[in-house]
CSV table of N, CA and C in Angstrom, one decimal:
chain,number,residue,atom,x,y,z
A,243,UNK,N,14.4,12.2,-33.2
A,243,UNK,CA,14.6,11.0,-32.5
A,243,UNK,C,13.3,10.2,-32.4
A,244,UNK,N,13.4,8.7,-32.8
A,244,UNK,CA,12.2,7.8,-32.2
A,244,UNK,C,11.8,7.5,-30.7
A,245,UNK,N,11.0,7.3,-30.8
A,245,UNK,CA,10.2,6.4,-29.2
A,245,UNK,C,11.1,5.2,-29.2
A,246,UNK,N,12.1,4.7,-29.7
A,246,UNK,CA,12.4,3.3,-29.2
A,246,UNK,C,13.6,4.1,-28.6
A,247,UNK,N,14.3,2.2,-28.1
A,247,UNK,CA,15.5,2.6,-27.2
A,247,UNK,C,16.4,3.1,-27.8
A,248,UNK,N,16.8,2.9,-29.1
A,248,UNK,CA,18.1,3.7,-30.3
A,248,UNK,C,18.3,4.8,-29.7
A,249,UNK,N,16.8,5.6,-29.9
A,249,UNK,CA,16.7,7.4,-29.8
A,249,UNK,C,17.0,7.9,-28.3
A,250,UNK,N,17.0,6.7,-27.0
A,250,UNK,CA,16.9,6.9,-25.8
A,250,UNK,C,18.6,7.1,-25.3
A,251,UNK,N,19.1,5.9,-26.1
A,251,UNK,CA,20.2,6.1,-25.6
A,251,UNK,C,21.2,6.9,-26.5
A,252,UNK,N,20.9,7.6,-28.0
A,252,UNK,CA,21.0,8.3,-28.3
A,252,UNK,C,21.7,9.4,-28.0
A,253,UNK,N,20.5,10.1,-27.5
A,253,UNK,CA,19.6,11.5,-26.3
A,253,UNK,C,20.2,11.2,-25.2
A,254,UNK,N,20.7,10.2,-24.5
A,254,UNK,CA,21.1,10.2,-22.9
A,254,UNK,C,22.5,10.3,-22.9
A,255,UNK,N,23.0,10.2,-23.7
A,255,UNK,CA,24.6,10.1,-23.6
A,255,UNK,C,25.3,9.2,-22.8
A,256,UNK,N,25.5,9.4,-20.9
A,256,UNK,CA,25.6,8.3,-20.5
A,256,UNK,C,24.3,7.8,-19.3
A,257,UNK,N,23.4,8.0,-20.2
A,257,UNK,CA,21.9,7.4,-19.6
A,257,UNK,C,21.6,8.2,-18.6
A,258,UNK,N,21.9,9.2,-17.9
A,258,UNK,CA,21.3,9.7,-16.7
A,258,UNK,C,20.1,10.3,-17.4
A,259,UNK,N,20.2,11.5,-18.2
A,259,UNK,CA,19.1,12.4,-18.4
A,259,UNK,C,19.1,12.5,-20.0
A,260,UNK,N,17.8,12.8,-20.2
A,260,UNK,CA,17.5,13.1,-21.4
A,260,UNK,C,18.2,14.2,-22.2
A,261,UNK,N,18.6,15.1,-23.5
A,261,UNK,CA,19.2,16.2,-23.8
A,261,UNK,C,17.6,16.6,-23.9
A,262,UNK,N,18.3,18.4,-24.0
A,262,UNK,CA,17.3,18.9,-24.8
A,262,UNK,C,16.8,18.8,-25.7
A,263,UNK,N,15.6,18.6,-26.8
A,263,UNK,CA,14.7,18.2,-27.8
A,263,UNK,C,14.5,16.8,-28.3
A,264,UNK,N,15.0,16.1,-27.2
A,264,UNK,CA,15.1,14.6,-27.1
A,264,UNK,C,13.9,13.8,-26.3
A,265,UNK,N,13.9,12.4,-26.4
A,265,UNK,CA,12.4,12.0,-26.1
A,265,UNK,C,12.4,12.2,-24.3
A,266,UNK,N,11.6,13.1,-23.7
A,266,UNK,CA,11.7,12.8,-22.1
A,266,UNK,C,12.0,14.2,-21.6
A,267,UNK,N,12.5,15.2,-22.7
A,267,UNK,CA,13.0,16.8,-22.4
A,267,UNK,C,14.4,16.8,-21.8
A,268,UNK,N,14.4,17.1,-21.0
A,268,UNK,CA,16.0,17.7,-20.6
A,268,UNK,C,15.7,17.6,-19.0
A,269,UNK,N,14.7,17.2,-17.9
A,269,UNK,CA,14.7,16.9,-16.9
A,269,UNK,C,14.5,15.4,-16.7
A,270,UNK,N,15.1,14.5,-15.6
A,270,UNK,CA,15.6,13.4,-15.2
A,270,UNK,C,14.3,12.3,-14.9
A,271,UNK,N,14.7,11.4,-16.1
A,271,UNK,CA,13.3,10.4,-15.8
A,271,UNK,C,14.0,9.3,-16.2
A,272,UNK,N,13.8,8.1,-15.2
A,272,UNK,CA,14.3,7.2,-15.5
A,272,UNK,C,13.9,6.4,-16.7
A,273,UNK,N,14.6,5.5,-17.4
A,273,UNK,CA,14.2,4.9,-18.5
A,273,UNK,C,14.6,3.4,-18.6
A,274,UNK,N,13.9,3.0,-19.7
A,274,UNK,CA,15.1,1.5,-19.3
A,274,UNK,C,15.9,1.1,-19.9
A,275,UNK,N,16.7,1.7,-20.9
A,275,UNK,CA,18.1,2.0,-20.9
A,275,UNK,C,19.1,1.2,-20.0
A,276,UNK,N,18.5,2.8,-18.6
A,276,UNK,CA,19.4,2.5,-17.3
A,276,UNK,C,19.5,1.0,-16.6
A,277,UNK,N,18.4,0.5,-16.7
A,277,UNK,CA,18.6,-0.9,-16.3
A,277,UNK,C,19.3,-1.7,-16.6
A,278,UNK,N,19.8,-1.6,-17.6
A,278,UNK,CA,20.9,-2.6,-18.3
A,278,UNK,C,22.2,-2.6,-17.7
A,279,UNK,N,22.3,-1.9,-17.1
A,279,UNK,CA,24.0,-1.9,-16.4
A,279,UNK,C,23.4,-2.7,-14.8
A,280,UNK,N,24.4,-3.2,-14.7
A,280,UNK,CA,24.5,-4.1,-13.8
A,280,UNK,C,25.4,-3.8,-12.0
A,281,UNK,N,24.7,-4.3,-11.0
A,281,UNK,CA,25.9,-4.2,-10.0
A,281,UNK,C,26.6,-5.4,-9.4
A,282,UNK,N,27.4,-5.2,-8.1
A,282,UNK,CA,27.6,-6.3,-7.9
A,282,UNK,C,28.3,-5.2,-6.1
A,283,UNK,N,27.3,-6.2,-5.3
A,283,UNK,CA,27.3,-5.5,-3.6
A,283,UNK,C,28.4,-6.7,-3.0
A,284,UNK,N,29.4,-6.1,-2.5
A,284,UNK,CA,30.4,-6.7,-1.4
A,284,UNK,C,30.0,-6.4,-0.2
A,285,UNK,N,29.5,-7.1,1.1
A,285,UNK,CA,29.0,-6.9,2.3
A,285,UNK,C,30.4,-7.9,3.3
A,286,UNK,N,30.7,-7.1,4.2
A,286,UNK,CA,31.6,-7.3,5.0
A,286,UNK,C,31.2,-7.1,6.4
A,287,UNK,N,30.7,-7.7,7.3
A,287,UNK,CA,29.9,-7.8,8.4
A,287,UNK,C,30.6,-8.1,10.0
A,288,UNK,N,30.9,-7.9,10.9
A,288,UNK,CA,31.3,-8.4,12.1
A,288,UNK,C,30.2,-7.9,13.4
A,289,UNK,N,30.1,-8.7,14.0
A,289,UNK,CA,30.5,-10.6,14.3
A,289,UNK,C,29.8,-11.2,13.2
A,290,UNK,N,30.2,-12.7,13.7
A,290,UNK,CA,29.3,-13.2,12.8
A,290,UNK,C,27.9,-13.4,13.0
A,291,UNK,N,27.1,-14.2,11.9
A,291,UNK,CA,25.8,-13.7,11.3
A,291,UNK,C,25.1,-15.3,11.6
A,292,UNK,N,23.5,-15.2,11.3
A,292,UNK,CA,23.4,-16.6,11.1
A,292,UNK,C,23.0,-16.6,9.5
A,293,UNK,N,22.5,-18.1,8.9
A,293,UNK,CA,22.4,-17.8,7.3
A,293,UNK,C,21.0,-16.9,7.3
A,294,UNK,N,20.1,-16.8,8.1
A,294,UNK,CA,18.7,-16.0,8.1
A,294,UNK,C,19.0,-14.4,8.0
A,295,UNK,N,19.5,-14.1,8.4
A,295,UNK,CA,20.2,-12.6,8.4
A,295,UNK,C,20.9,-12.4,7.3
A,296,UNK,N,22.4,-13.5,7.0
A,296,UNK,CA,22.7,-12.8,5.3
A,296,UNK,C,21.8,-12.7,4.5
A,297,UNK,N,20.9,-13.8,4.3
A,297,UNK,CA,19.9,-14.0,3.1
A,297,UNK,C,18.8,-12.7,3.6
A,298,UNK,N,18.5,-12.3,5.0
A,298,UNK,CA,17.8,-11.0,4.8
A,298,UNK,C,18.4,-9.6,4.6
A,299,UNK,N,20.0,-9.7,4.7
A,299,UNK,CA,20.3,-8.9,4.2
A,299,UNK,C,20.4,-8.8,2.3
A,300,UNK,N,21.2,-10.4,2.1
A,300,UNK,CA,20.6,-10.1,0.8
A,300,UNK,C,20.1,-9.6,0.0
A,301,UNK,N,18.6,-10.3,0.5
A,301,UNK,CA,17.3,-9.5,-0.2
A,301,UNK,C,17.3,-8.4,0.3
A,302,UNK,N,17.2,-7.4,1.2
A,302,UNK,CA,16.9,-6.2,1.2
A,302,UNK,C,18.0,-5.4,0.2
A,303,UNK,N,19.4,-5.6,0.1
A,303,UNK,CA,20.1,-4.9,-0.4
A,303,UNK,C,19.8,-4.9,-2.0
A,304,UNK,N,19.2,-6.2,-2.5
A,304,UNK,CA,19.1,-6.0,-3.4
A,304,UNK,C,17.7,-5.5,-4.1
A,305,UNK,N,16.7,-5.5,-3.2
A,305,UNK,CA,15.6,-4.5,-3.4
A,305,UNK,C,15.8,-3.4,-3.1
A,306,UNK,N,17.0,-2.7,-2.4
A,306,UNK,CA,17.3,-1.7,-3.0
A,306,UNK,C,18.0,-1.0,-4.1
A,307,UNK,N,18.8,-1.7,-4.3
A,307,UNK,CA,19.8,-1.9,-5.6
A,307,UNK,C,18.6,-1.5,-6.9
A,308,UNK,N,17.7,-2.5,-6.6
A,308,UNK,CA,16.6,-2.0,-7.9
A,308,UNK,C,16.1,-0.8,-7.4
A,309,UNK,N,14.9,-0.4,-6.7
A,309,UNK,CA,14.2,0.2,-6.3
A,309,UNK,C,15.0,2.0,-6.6
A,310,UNK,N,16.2,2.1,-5.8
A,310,UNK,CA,16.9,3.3,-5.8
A,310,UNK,C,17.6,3.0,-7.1
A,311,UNK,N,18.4,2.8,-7.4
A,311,UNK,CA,18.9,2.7,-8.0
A,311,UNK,C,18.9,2.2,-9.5
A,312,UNK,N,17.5,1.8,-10.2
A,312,UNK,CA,17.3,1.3,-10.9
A,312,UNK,C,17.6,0.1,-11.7
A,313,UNK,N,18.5,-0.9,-11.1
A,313,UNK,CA,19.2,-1.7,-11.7
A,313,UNK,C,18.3,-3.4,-11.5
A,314,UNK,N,18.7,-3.9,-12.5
A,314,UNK,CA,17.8,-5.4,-12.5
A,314,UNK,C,18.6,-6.2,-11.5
A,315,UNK,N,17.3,-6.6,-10.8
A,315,UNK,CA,17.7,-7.9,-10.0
A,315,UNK,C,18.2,-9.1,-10.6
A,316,UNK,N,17.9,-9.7,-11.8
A,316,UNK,CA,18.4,-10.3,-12.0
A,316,UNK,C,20.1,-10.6,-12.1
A,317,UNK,N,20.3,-9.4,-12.1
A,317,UNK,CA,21.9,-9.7,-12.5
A,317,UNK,C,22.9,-8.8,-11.5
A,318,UNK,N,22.0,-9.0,-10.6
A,318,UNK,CA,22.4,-7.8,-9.1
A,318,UNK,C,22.9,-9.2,-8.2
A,319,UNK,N,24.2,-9.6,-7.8
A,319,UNK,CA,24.9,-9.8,-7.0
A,319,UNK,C,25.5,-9.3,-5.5
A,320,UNK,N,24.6,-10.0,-4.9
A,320,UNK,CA,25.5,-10.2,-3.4
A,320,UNK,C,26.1,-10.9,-2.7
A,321,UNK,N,27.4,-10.6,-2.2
A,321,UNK,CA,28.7,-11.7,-1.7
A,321,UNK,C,28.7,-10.6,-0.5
A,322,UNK,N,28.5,-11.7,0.7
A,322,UNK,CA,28.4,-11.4,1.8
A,322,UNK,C,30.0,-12.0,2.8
A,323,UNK,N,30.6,-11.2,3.4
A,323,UNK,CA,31.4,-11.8,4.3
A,323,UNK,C,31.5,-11.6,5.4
A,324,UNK,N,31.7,-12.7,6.6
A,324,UNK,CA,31.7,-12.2,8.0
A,324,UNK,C,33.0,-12.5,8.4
A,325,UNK,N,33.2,-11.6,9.0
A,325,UNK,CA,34.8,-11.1,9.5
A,325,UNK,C,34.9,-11.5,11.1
A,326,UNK,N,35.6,-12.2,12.0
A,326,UNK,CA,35.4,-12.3,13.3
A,326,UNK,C,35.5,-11.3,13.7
A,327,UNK,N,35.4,-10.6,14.9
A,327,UNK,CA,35.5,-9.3,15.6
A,327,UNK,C,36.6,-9.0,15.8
A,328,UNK,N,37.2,-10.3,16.3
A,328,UNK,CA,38.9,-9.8,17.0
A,328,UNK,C,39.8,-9.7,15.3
A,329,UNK,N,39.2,-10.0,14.3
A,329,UNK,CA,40.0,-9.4,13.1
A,329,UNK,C,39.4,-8.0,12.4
A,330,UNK,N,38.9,-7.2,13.1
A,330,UNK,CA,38.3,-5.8,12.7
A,330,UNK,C,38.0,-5.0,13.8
A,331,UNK,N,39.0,-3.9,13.3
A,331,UNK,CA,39.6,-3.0,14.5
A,331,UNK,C,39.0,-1.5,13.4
A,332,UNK,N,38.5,-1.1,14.6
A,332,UNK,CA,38.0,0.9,14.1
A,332,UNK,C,39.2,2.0,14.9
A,333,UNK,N,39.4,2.5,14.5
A,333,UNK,CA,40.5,3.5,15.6
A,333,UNK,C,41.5,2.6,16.3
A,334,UNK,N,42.0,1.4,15.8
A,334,UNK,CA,43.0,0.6,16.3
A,334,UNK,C,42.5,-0.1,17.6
A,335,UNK,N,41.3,-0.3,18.0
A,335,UNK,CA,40.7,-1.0,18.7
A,335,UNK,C,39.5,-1.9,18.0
A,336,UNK,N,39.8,-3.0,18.5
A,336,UNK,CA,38.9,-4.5,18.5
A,336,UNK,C,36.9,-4.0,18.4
A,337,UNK,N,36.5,-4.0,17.4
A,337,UNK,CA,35.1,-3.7,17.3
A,337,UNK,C,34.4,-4.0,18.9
A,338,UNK,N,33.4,-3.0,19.1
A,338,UNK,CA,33.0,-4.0,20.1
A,338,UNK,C,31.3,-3.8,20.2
A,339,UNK,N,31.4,-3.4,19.1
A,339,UNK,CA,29.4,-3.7,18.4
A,339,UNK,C,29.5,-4.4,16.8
A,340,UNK,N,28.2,-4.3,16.7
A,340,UNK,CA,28.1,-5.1,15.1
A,340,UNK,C,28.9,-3.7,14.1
A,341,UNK,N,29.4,-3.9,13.1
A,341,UNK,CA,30.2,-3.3,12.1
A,341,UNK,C,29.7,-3.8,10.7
A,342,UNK,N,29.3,-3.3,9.9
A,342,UNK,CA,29.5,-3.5,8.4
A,342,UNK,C,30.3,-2.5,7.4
A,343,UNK,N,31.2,-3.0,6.2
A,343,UNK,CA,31.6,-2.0,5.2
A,343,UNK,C,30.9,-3.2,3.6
A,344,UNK,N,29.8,-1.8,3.4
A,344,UNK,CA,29.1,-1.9,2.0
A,344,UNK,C,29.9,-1.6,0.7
A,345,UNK,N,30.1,-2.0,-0.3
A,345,UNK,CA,30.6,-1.2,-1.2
A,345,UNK,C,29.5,-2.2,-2.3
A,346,UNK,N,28.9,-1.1,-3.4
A,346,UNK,CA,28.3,-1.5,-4.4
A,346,UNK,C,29.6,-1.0,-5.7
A,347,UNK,N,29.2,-1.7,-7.1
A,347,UNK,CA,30.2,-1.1,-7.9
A,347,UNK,C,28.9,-0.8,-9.1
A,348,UNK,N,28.8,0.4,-9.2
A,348,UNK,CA,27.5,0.5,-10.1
A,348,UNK,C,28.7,1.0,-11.7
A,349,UNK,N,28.1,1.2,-13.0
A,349,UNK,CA,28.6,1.6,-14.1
A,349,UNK,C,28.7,3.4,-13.8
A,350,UNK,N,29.5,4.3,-14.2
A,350,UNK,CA,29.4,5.6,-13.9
A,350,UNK,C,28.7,6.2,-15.2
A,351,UNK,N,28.3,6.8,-13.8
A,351,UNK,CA,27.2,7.9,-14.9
A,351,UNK,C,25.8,7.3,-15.1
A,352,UNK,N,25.4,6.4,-14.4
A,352,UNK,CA,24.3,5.8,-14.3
A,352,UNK,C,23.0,6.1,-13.6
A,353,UNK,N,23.8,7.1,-12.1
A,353,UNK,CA,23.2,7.1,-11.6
A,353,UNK,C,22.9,8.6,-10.7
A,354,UNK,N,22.2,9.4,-10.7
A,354,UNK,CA,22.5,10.8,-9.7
A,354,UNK,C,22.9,10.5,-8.4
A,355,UNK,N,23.5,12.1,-8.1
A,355,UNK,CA,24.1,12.0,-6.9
A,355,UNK,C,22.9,11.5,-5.7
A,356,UNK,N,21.7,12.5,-6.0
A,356,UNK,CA,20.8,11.6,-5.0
A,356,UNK,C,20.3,10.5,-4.7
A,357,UNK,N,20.6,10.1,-6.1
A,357,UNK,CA,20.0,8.2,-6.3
A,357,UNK,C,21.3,7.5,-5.5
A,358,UNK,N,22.4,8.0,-5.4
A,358,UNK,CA,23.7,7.4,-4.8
A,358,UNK,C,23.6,7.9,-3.5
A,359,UNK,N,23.0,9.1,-2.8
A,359,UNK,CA,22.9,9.7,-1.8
A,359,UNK,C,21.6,8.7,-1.1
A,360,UNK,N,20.7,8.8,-1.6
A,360,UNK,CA,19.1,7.9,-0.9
A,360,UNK,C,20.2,6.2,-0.8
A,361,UNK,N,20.5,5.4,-1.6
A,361,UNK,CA,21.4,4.3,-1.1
A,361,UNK,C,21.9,4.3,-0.2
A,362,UNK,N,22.6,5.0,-0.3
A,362,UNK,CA,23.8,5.2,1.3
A,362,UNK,C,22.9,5.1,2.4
A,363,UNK,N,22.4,6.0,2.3
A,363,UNK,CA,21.5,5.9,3.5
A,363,UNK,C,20.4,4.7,3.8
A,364,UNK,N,19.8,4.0,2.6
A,364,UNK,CA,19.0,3.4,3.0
A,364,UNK,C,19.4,2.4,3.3
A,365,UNK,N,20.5,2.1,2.3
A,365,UNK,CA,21.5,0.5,2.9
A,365,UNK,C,22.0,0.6,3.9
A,366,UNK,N,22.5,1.8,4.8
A,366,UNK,CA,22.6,1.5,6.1
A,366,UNK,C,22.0,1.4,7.0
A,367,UNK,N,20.4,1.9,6.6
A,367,UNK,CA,19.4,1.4,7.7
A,367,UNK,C,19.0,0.4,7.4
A,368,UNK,N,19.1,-0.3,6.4
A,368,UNK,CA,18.5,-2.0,6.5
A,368,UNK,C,19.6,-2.7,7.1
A,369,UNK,N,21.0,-2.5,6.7
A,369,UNK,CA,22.3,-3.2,7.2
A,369,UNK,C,22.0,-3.1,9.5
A,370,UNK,N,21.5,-2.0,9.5
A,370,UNK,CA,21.6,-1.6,10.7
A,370,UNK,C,20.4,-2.4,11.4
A,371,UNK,N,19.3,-2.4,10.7
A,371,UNK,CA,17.9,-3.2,11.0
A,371,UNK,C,18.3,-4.6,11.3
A,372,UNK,N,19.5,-5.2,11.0
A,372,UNK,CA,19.6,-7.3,10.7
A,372,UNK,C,20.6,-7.1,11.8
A,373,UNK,N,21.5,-6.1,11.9
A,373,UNK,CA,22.6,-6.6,12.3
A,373,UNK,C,22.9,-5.8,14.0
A,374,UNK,N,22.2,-4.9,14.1
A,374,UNK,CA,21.8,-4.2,15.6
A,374,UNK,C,20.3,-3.7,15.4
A,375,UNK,N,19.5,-4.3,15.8
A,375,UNK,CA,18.1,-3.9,16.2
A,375,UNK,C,17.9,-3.4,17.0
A,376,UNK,N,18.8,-3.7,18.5
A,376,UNK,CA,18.5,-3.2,19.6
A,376,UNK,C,19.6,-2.3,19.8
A,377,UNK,N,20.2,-1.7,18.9
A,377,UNK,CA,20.6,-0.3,19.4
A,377,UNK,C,21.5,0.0,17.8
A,378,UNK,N,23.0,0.3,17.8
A,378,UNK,CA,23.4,1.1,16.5
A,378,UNK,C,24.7,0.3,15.9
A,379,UNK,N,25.0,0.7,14.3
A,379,UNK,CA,26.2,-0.2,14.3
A,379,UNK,C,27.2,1.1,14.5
A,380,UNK,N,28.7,0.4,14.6
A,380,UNK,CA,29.7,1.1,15.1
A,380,UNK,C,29.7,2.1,14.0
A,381,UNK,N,30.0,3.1,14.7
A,381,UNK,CA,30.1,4.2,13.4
A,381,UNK,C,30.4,4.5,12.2
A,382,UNK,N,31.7,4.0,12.7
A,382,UNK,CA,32.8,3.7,11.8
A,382,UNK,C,32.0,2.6,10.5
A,383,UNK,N,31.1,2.6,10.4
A,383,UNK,CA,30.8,1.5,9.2
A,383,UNK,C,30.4,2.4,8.0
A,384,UNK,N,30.7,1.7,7.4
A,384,UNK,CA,30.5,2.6,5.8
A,384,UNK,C,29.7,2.2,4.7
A,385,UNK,N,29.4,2.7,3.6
A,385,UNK,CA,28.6,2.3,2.5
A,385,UNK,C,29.3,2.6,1.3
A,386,UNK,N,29.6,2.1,0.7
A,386,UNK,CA,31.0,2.8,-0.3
A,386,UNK,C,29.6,3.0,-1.8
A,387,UNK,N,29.7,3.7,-2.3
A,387,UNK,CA,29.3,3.2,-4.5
A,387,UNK,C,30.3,4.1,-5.0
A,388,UNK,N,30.8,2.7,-5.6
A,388,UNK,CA,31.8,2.7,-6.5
A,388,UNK,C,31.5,3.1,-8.0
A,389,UNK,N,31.6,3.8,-8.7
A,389,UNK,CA,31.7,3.8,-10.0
A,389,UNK,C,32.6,3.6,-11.1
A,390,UNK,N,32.3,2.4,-11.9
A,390,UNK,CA,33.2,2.0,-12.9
A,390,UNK,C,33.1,2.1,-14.0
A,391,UNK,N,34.4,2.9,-15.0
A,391,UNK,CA,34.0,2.9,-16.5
A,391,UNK,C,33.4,1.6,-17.4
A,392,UNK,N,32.3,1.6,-18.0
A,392,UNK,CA,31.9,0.7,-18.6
A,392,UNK,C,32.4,0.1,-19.5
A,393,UNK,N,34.1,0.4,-20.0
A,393,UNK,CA,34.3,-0.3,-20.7
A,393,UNK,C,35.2,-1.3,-19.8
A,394,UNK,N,35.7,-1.0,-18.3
A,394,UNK,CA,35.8,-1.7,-17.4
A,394,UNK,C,35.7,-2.8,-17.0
A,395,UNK,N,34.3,-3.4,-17.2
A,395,UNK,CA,33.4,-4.4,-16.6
A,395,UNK,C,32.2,-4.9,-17.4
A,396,UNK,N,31.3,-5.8,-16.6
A,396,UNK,CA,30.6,-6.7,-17.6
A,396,UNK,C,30.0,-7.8,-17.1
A,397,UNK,N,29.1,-8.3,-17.6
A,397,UNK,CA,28.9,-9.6,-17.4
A,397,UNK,C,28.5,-10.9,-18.2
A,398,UNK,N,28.5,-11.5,-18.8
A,398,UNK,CA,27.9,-12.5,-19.1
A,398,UNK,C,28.9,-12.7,-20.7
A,399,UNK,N,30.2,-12.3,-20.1
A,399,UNK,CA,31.4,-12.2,-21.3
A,399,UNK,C,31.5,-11.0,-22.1
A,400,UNK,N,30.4,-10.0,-21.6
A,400,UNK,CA,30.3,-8.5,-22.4
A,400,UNK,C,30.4,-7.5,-21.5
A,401,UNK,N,31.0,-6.6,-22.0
A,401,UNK,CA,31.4,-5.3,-21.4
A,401,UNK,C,30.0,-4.5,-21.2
A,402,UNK,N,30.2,-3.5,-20.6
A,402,UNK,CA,28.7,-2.6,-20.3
A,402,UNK,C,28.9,-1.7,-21.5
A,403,UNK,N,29.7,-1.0,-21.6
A,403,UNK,CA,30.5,-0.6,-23.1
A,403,UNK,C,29.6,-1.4,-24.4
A,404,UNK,N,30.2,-2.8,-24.3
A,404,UNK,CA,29.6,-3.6,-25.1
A,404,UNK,C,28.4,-3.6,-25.8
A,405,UNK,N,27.6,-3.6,-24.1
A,405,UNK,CA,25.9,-3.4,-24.3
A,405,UNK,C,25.6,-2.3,-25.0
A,406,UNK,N,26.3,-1.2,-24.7
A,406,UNK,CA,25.9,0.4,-24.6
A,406,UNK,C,25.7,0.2,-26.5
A,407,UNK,N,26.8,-0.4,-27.0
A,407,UNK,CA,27.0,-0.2,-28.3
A,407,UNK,C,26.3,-1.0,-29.1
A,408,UNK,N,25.7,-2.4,-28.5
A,408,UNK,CA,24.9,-3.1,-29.4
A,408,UNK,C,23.5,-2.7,-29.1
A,409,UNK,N,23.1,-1.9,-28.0
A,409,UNK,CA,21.9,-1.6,-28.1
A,409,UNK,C,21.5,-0.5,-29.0
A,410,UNK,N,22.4,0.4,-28.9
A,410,UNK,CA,22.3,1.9,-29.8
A,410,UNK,C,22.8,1.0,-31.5
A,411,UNK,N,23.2,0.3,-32.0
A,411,UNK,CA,23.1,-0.6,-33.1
A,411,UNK,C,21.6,-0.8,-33.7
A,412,UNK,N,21.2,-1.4,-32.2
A,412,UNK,CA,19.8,-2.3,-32.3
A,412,UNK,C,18.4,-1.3,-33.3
């Protein structure tokens, strides 16, 4: 196998780790390959927010998106919604702290369980930093990552599939 990306993605099968006698060994090193799949974060928030707060949540979520999870900002999407209180109920009662439900949709197989495990957690302490500073959000809030087959999804009129096959072409 070569040093270029052909032999990378090659050797990775579905990008997480190298094979054995392939460029990088058989233990887990990011490459950039991986960067080419794309996400797209759904933020669902109660109460509501002002615009200073979405846009800090924004950006934070999506400096983590890159950072953990390897994915380009460029093409990392965040759609934020705020939900009034009295329409978001936990245990059949009316919230009565700040609440968020995170769901990212990453490509499967992109990403290790820990790289999906360190997110969860970090998106909920930045979600938790904007949206209760002075104490916790409702428990009940969640962090979903979704994984979707890449021939699933896409962006810019091409499938992740798509990419997978014109890069290993390339």
């Amino acid at each position: 196998m070569g040093q270029g990306l052909h032999g990378l993605a090659q050797c990775a099968g579905l990008w997480i780790a190298p094979k054995p006698g392939c460029v990088g060994s058989a233990q887990f090193q990011p490459h950039p390959v991986r960067s080419t799949v794309m996400p797209t974060l759904l933020l669902k928030v109660s109460p509501l927010q002002n615009p200073a707060e979405y846009h800090a949540l924004a950006t934070e979520l999506t400096q983590l998106t890159a950072e953990v999870l390897h994915k380009l900002r460029g093409v990392t999407v965040v759609i934020i919604e705020d939900i009034p209180a009295a329409r978001w109920h936990i245990g059949g009662q009316v919230v009565d702290r700040p609440t968020a439900f995170l769901e990212i949709s990453i490509t499967a197989g992109t990403n290790t369980d820990a790289e999906k495990a360190a997110f969860v957690a970090k998106a909920y302490a930045a979600i938790q930093a904007v949206l209760a500073p002075w104490g916790s959000l409702a428990q009940a809030s969640y962090v979903v990552v979704r994984e979707l087959p890449a021939a699933n999804w896409g962006f810019g009129g091409q499938t992740q599939a798509g990419r997978r096959a014109a890069l290993a072409m390339a």
